[in-house]
Amino acid sequence: MINRLISLIRKEFIQIVRDPRALAITFLMPVMMLILLGYAATNDVRNIALAVLDQDQSPASRALIAAYRAADYFQLAYVVSSEEEMRQLIDNNSARAGLIIPPDYSEQVNSGRSAQVAFVLDGSDPTVANTALSAAILIGQSQSTRIVTQRLERLGMSRAALSPIDVRTQVWYNPGMVSAYYMIPALIGQILQFLTTLLTATSIVRERERGTIEQLIVTPLRPWELVLGKLAPYVIISFIDMLEVLIAGTILFRVPINGSLILLLTMSALFLVTTLGIGLLISTVANTQQEAMLTTMLTLLPSIFLSGFFFPLAAMPVWLRAISYLIPLRYFLIIARGIILKGVGIASLWSEIVALIIFAVLVMSAAASRFRKSLD
Amino acid sequence: MISAIFAENLTRRFGQFVAVDHISFEVPAGQILGYLGPNGSGKTTTIRMLLGILHPSEGRAQVLGYDVVSQSEQVRASTGDMSQKFALYHDLTVWENLTFYAGMYGVREERRVREVLYELGLDEVQTQMAQTLSTGWRQRLALATAIVHRPKLLFLDEPTSGVDPLARRAFWDLIYSLAAQGITVMVTTHYMDEAEYCSLIGIMRAGKLLALDEPQRLKDSLPGQVWEVYVDPLLPALEMIENHPAVRHVGLASDHLRVITTEGEPIAIVTKALSEKNFQVRTAQPGIATIEDVFIALQ
Amino acid sequence: MTETLIRVSGITKNFGVVRALAGVSLWVKEGEIYGLVGPDGAGKTTLIRLICGALRLQAGRISLCGFDVADETERAREQIGYLAQRSAVYEDLTVLENLKFFAEVRGLPKEEWAERCRWLLEFVGLAEFTGRRAGQLSGGMKQKLALAVALIHRPRVLLLDEPTTGVDPLTRLDFWRLIIRLVRGEKLTVLLSTPYMDEAARCTRVGFLHKGHLICEGTPRELRSRLAGRILELIGEPASLLIDLSRADRQVEDVQRFGNSLHLRVQEGQAEMVIRRLNEAIRKAGGRVHRLQLVEPLLEDVFIVLSEG
């Protein structure tokens, strides 16, 4: 009995190895996705091209420009001599933001009045615009605080008396607020789900497409043996892929793994039961490999968008958030981010773990009841 | 008059493997050429070269007067092809399949599509999906798609494989009616009884064209005499006389043995040898040579 | 006393609203070669798939060597070797890997299957190709590999679904010699479906399926005797004239080409009359008759009558 299982698994591996191209893609894809998402899909906006129109040309205006340059949000790309020129630069995407300093800027500042500075923004990309906007305001405020402080100090007041509240922010878990740290646990979950679902669904459908399933059906192979034998190789491949992402993430992006690696692997295994079950379910519905592939894509999209992979769940409308509770990846992401970034243990994750267990049981029993060792 | 098919030293290699090896033949218009040979003997490769979709490694061929290499567009426009795996869209209806292929050949008139449907008796199933048709109907639809553009030459590659005897007969009636309209037909088949219906027969083996002639002349050229020997038990008897010097060839034919004796040897030598080994020889009667005998004798 | 190895009683199978089989019963005794024939879509493949348990029964019973296919599925399956219409071997595995895989899945210990593989490969003539991928075998060789796979666990019953479709006459002959040798040497019982009537004639018994019903059954001799005295063979020229004149005769029910001859099916007891009449009619019309005589009906003649009926 166990021998039957082993020989099925071995056959599966031989077939996997005989298709080196597919195998290479299976192992390259996760790293490729990691690199793409880690570098490209980052929300950290830096080096926004800034055009400056300095109509004042005074030490005070230069100090303001210097303040903008000092923050790495902006890069002083153009110094222009007219508003028209600035408009053109923003229109053709050369500059994303513009700072207009009026001619009477230094006069207003020195005379103790409030000086008006205009900040022009290209709002077509909200992510960039949001960052630029808050950065611009923040820099402006701190510059005005500095001016006020200088002014009062000259009048002989102490620095401490000048700021009654001093908010010292302290970011836990991801102090540099690097997006990659947040992405990599998510990526692990997504790769586990995508590969296992796709590979199991297509590998079973392929037997049906080529007619070999008929010969397997008439052997004494039991249905659960067939399922287990078909799934096991892909579990192993998915695990290798997961380790690959973890290692690559640690090396390339220096993602710290703060929690227990054993717990992470155990939880991944639990999550795999669910995704394998989804793959198995798809294989009972799909008649061709193409159908299986498209159905997998169909399950993948909501998982990506409703699991908190890219978009924070907290920002979603209530009804969408309600649906997100039906997405197993959601729970796994909380668990994976918890273990990797926060280093927390079962105690803080138990509700998500219970949710995953419920999913695993539900999906697997649904798949098992639908999967038949017969042609009808 | 231009021959429908003219091939001279036609050769095709795939790497080291010679799929078709210097074959030369000519088929006058209006003939039905049966093209026989074991699997992998080069029949399909020959047809592909004649269709202009595979370039010859050596030699040349003309189809309806067009060179298959330099005038392949004209070749394809004036020939029809029905391949082993009926190239049909399973999720389209009979009508949609046919209008699609008509469109591919630039046939715009709906009248022609209707005409072909009617001619092949497909009008009664025209709204059915191709996948719900039986093999026999699918085969007819495949033929319809091959003739919708009124080709003058038709290539049929194992058109009757896996079709029941009655449907096969009906299909051959269609081939005859096409030939009667002046269409030249080149057909490959594994059914030797079908080969008898052809006006010309070519036999291939390992890339070589062993013979191409009228069926009767092929049968007349068969050396030796055919005997139908009813004997029990069949297989041991076959195995016993297989290497007998008076036996040129022996094969299983439904419930008896088909023995081709060496020229000048009487069958009595064989039956006596069988009786001596305690086989029950019921009768041995002279048989008429068939294309199957020719085919087997040539292999 | 020979044992009945396949016992099919009153089985029915529907696919949705389509009735594929309607109350079919048949049995096959040890050492028989039972041939299933019938038009496309008559239910041959469905019947074979039901017997090997690849499809589930809706009504009726099937037992194999005494094991009920529905209740003792696995025991019943151990008794059968099955060759599906599409030869089901893994094209990306080698010949030996295919055999080994199915041997292990069947639960054969190594010392047993290694020996069995060697014998089977020798038997089907693939001994030289053990290391070749199945995808690179010719159609006939692939079919022989599939046969070896079906035989790996020494089944008592072999089920073959159109094993020789699309195969050339020589390979077909080879295949049949293997089957006959198995029946004699390994005491195998065979149930097969075939579109070739000459193959059906080699079976010990033939069953004719039509629209899901088994409408007729018997030895090839019995089946042919149904048309005894009613089939005339006509050879002559020109063919089209012979066909037209034969069809015009009111006592001729059917005219079919059989190779270079015509088979005329005449009404019961009318053979002599038709022969005389046609001889004269053809001569008058300027045709020539080489041969016009009563012949033993072929199974194909019977097939045609039954398919029409």
Tab-separated table of N, CA, C and O in Angstrom, chain B residues 38-39 135-136 161-166 169 176 190-193 196-197 216 219 235-236 238-239 242 252 254-255 282 288 295 299, chain C residues 38-40 165-170 173 177 180-181 184 195-198 201-202 221 224 256-260 291 300 303-304 307:
chain	number	residue	atom	x	y	z
B	38	PRO	N	2.539	0.490	-43.932
B	38	PRO	CA	2.460	0.422	-42.471
B	38	PRO	C	2.563	1.817	-41.864
B	38	PRO	O	2.974	2.759	-42.541
B	39	ASN	N	2.234	1.925	-40.562
B	39	ASN	CA	2.400	3.196	-39.870
B	39	ASN	C	3.857	3.619	-39.957
B	39	ASN	O	4.751	2.818	-39.768
B	135	THR	N	-18.677	9.454	-34.658
B	135	THR	CA	-17.480	9.483	-35.496
B	135	THR	C	-17.841	9.557	-36.975
B	135	THR	O	-17.199	10.280	-37.743
B	136	GLY	N	-18.866	8.799	-37.377
B	136	GLY	CA	-19.255	8.779	-38.779
B	136	GLY	C	-19.682	10.151	-39.291
B	136	GLY	O	-19.302	10.564	-40.384
B	161	SER	N	-10.606	5.631	-40.398
B	161	SER	CA	-10.074	4.983	-39.210
B	161	SER	C	-11.067	5.102	-38.044
B	161	SER	O	-11.502	6.193	-37.720
B	162	GLY	N	-11.422	3.976	-37.462
B	162	GLY	CA	-12.301	3.987	-36.300
B	162	GLY	C	-13.762	4.219	-36.619
B	162	GLY	O	-14.531	4.606	-35.752
B	163	VAL	N	-14.144	3.992	-37.861
B	163	VAL	CA	-15.538	4.208	-38.258
B	163	VAL	C	-16.166	2.843	-38.541
B	163	VAL	O	-15.493	1.942	-39.055
B	164	ASP	N	-17.427	2.664	-38.210
B	164	ASP	CA	-18.011	1.330	-38.355
B	164	ASP	C	-18.234	0.970	-39.838
B	164	ASP	O	-18.255	1.850	-40.697
B	165	PRO	N	-18.376	-0.336	-40.143
B	165	PRO	CA	-18.411	-0.790	-41.539
B	165	PRO	C	-19.468	-0.090	-42.393
B	165	PRO	O	-19.212	0.233	-43.555
B	166	LEU	N	-20.626	0.171	-41.807
B	166	LEU	CA	-21.689	0.774	-42.604
B	166	LEU	C	-21.343	2.212	-42.970
B	166	LEU	O	-21.510	2.650	-44.110
B	169	ARG	N	-18.785	2.335	-45.689
B	169	ARG	CA	-19.354	2.118	-47.029
B	169	ARG	C	-20.002	3.385	-47.540
B	169	ARG	O	-19.825	3.773	-48.691
B	176	TYR	N	-16.783	8.051	-54.374
B	176	TYR	CA	-17.090	7.717	-55.764
B	176	TYR	C	-17.810	8.850	-56.463
B	176	TYR	O	-17.500	9.201	-57.601
B	190	HIS	N	-5.899	1.763	-43.897
B	190	HIS	CA	-5.412	0.487	-43.389
B	190	HIS	C	-6.401	-0.636	-43.707
B	190	HIS	O	-6.159	-1.780	-43.378
B	191	TYR	N	-7.532	-0.266	-44.290
B	191	TYR	CA	-8.526	-1.288	-44.636
B	191	TYR	C	-8.247	-1.756	-46.063
B	191	TYR	O	-8.425	-1.007	-47.021
B	192	MET	N	-7.815	-3.011	-46.184
B	192	MET	CA	-7.417	-3.499	-47.498
B	192	MET	C	-8.606	-3.691	-48.424
B	192	MET	O	-8.474	-3.613	-49.637
B	193	ASP	N	-9.805	-3.910	-47.855
B	193	ASP	CA	-10.972	-4.063	-48.723
B	193	ASP	C	-11.290	-2.733	-49.389
B	193	ASP	O	-11.751	-2.672	-50.524
B	196	GLU	N	-9.366	-2.058	-52.549
B	196	GLU	CA	-9.884	-2.675	-53.773
B	196	GLU	C	-10.773	-1.719	-54.561
B	196	GLU	O	-10.968	-1.883	-55.745
B	197	TYR	N	-11.349	-0.740	-53.877
B	197	TYR	CA	-12.258	0.184	-54.558
B	197	TYR	C	-11.507	1.238	-55.365
B	197	TYR	O	-12.110	2.030	-56.073
B	216	GLN	N	-5.933	-4.814	-60.272
B	216	GLN	CA	-5.933	-6.120	-60.910
B	216	GLN	C	-4.527	-6.522	-61.350
B	216	GLN	O	-4.107	-7.660	-61.188
B	219	LYS	N	-2.511	-7.669	-58.478
B	219	LYS	CA	-2.895	-9.010	-58.030
B	219	LYS	C	-2.395	-10.070	-59.005
B	219	LYS	O	-1.967	-11.139	-58.585
B	235	LEU	N	-3.751	-21.260	-34.762
B	235	LEU	CA	-2.462	-20.591	-34.587
B	235	LEU	C	-1.270	-21.542	-34.614
B	235	LEU	O	-0.270	-21.267	-35.282
B	236	PRO	N	-1.362	-22.688	-33.907
B	236	PRO	CA	-0.230	-23.625	-33.984
B	236	PRO	C	0.005	-24.089	-35.421
B	236	PRO	O	1.154	-24.268	-35.842
B	238	LEU	N	-0.532	-22.321	-38.086
B	238	LEU	CA	0.163	-21.215	-38.745
B	238	LEU	C	1.641	-21.236	-38.405
B	238	LEU	O	2.510	-21.126	-39.269
B	239	GLU	N	1.906	-21.409	-37.099
B	239	GLU	CA	3.302	-21.372	-36.678
B	239	GLU	C	4.104	-22.541	-37.232
B	239	GLU	O	5.299	-22.442	-37.469
B	242	GLU	N	4.683	-21.843	-41.142
B	242	GLU	CA	5.247	-20.532	-41.445
B	242	GLU	C	6.587	-20.638	-42.186
B	242	GLU	O	6.866	-19.873	-43.095
B	252	LEU	N	-3.413	-15.113	-40.908
B	252	LEU	CA	-4.720	-15.430	-40.336
B	252	LEU	C	-5.770	-14.663	-41.132
B	252	LEU	O	-5.640	-13.465	-41.315
B	254	SER	N	-9.770	-14.221	-40.859
B	254	SER	CA	-10.904	-14.523	-39.968
B	254	SER	C	-10.756	-15.908	-39.361
B	254	SER	O	-9.966	-16.093	-38.443
B	255	ASP	N	-11.458	-16.951	-39.871
B	255	ASP	CA	-11.435	-18.229	-39.173
B	255	ASP	C	-10.607	-19.292	-39.900
B	255	ASP	O	-10.746	-20.471	-39.635
B	282	ARG	N	-9.653	-29.387	-42.487
B	282	ARG	CA	-11.013	-29.612	-42.968
B	282	ARG	C	-11.066	-29.461	-44.488
B	282	ARG	O	-11.431	-30.382	-45.189
B	288	ILE	N	-9.000	-16.266	-54.297
B	288	ILE	CA	-8.672	-15.220	-55.271
B	288	ILE	C	-7.741	-14.232	-54.590
B	288	ILE	O	-7.979	-13.821	-53.452
B	295	PHE	N	-0.221	-6.689	-50.482
B	295	PHE	CA	0.374	-5.838	-49.462
B	295	PHE	C	1.309	-6.648	-48.561
B	295	PHE	O	2.451	-6.266	-48.317
B	299	GLN	N	5.658	-6.703	-48.076
B	299	GLN	CA	6.277	-6.153	-46.870
B	299	GLN	C	7.450	-6.997	-46.404
B	299	GLN	O	7.529	-8.167	-46.670
C	38	GLY	N	-20.743	-3.481	-33.555
C	38	GLY	CA	-21.927	-2.629	-33.624
C	38	GLY	C	-21.547	-1.272	-34.159
C	38	GLY	O	-20.380	-0.912	-34.151
C	39	PRO	N	-22.554	-0.526	-34.635
C	39	PRO	CA	-22.262	0.796	-35.198
C	39	PRO	C	-21.662	1.729	-34.151
C	39	PRO	O	-21.740	1.451	-32.959
C	40	ASP	N	-21.086	2.839	-34.604
C	40	ASP	CA	-20.570	3.847	-33.677
C	40	ASP	C	-21.690	4.280	-32.752
C	40	ASP	O	-22.813	4.478	-33.184
C	165	THR	N	-7.600	-0.317	-34.004
C	165	THR	CA	-8.073	0.762	-34.865
C	165	THR	C	-6.901	1.638	-35.319
C	165	THR	O	-6.049	2.004	-34.523
C	166	GLY	N	-6.859	1.912	-36.610
C	166	GLY	CA	-5.810	2.785	-37.133
C	166	GLY	C	-4.452	2.119	-37.212
C	166	GLY	O	-3.430	2.778	-37.207
C	167	VAL	N	-4.433	0.796	-37.268
C	167	VAL	CA	-3.179	0.051	-37.299
C	167	VAL	C	-3.117	-0.699	-38.624
C	167	VAL	O	-4.130	-1.188	-39.110
C	168	ASP	N	-1.937	-0.805	-39.209
C	168	ASP	CA	-1.853	-1.440	-40.530
C	168	ASP	C	-2.039	-2.967	-40.426
C	168	ASP	O	-1.907	-3.535	-39.351
C	169	PRO	N	-2.367	-3.612	-41.539
C	169	PRO	CA	-2.747	-5.034	-41.514
C	169	PRO	C	-1.680	-5.937	-40.905
C	169	PRO	O	-2.016	-6.876	-40.182
C	170	LEU	N	-0.417	-5.646	-41.158
C	170	LEU	CA	0.628	-6.515	-40.620
C	170	LEU	C	0.705	-6.421	-39.108
C	170	LEU	O	0.778	-7.430	-38.410
C	173	LEU	N	-2.159	-8.156	-37.572
C	173	LEU	CA	-1.964	-9.596	-37.573
C	173	LEU	C	-1.075	-10.012	-36.403
C	173	LEU	O	-1.378	-10.958	-35.679
C	177	ARG	N	-1.975	-12.414	-33.208
C	177	ARG	CA	-1.220	-13.619	-32.849
C	177	ARG	C	-0.882	-13.593	-31.364
C	177	ARG	O	-0.922	-14.625	-30.693
C	180	ILE	N	-4.131	-14.540	-29.436
C	180	ILE	CA	-4.457	-15.973	-29.513
C	180	ILE	C	-3.475	-16.789	-28.664
C	180	ILE	O	-3.857	-17.703	-27.946
C	181	ARG	N	-2.214	-16.359	-28.709
C	181	ARG	CA	-1.220	-17.069	-27.913
C	181	ARG	C	-1.512	-16.922	-26.417
C	181	ARG	O	-1.327	-17.858	-25.641
C	184	ARG	N	-4.349	-19.243	-25.438
C	184	ARG	CA	-3.956	-20.647	-25.356
C	184	ARG	C	-2.933	-20.894	-24.251
C	184	ARG	O	-3.089	-21.784	-23.446
C	195	PRO	N	-14.009	-2.701	-34.955
C	195	PRO	CA	-14.756	-2.300	-36.142
C	195	PRO	C	-14.425	-3.192	-37.341
C	195	PRO	O	-15.008	-3.023	-38.406
C	196	TYR	N	-13.476	-4.121	-37.183
C	196	TYR	CA	-13.072	-4.988	-38.284
C	196	TYR	C	-13.846	-6.290	-38.217
C	196	TYR	O	-13.733	-7.044	-37.252
C	197	MET	N	-14.600	-6.592	-39.274
C	197	MET	CA	-15.404	-7.805	-39.253
C	197	MET	C	-14.549	-9.061	-39.413
C	197	MET	O	-14.917	-10.134	-38.945
C	198	ASP	N	-13.390	-8.937	-40.053
C	198	ASP	CA	-12.552	-10.127	-40.164
C	198	ASP	C	-11.980	-10.497	-38.802
C	198	ASP	O	-11.718	-11.652	-38.521
C	201	ALA	N	-14.644	-12.303	-36.831
C	201	ALA	CA	-14.777	-13.693	-37.264
C	201	ALA	C	-13.780	-14.607	-36.548
C	201	ALA	O	-13.961	-15.819	-36.517
C	202	ARG	N	-12.708	-14.027	-35.962
C	202	ARG	CA	-11.740	-14.844	-35.235
C	202	ARG	C	-12.171	-15.114	-33.800
C	202	ARG	O	-11.519	-15.868	-33.082
C	221	ARG	N	-20.084	-18.573	-36.956
C	221	ARG	CA	-20.771	-19.490	-37.861
C	221	ARG	C	-22.283	-19.366	-37.731
C	221	ARG	O	-23.009	-19.273	-38.724
C	224	ARG	N	-23.470	-16.094	-39.274
C	224	ARG	CA	-23.453	-16.102	-40.731
C	224	ARG	C	-24.566	-16.949	-41.304
C	224	ARG	O	-25.109	-16.657	-42.360
C	256	GLN	N	-23.953	-4.361	-52.131
C	256	GLN	CA	-22.789	-3.749	-51.492
C	256	GLN	C	-21.526	-4.161	-52.212
C	256	GLN	O	-21.416	-5.285	-52.688
C	257	ARG	N	-20.572	-3.249	-52.273
C	257	ARG	CA	-19.266	-3.597	-52.816
C	257	ARG	C	-18.475	-4.352	-51.762
C	257	ARG	O	-18.448	-3.961	-50.601
C	258	PHE	N	-17.816	-5.419	-52.156
C	258	PHE	CA	-16.874	-6.118	-51.298
C	258	PHE	C	-15.592	-6.247	-52.099
C	258	PHE	O	-15.450	-7.142	-52.910
C	259	GLY	N	-14.691	-5.334	-51.891
C	259	GLY	CA	-13.486	-5.334	-52.707
C	259	GLY	C	-13.863	-5.181	-54.161
C	259	GLY	O	-14.622	-4.282	-54.525
C	260	ASN	N	-13.395	-6.102	-55.002
C	260	ASN	CA	-13.685	-5.984	-56.430
C	260	ASN	C	-14.951	-6.736	-56.830
C	260	ASN	O	-15.256	-6.856	-57.998
C	291	ARG	N	-18.479	-13.964	-62.618
C	291	ARG	CA	-18.935	-14.906	-61.621
C	291	ARG	C	-20.209	-14.377	-60.991
C	291	ARG	O	-20.288	-13.198	-60.621
C	300	GLU	N	-19.611	-9.404	-42.300
C	300	GLU	CA	-19.945	-8.038	-42.688
C	300	GLU	C	-21.337	-7.954	-43.313
C	300	GLU	O	-22.054	-6.983	-43.100
C	303	PHE	N	-23.527	-7.923	-40.408
C	303	PHE	CA	-23.448	-6.612	-39.757
C	303	PHE	C	-24.352	-5.602	-40.443
C	303	PHE	O	-25.080	-4.841	-39.812
C	304	ILE	N	-24.302	-5.617	-41.774
C	304	ILE	CA	-25.083	-4.637	-42.525
C	304	ILE	C	-26.577	-4.832	-42.286
C	304	ILE	O	-27.310	-3.890	-42.018
C	307	SER	N	-27.397	-3.719	-38.690
C	307	SER	CA	-27.328	-2.264	-38.493
C	307	SER	C	-28.544	-1.579	-39.080
C	307	SER	O	-29.009	-0.579	-38.560
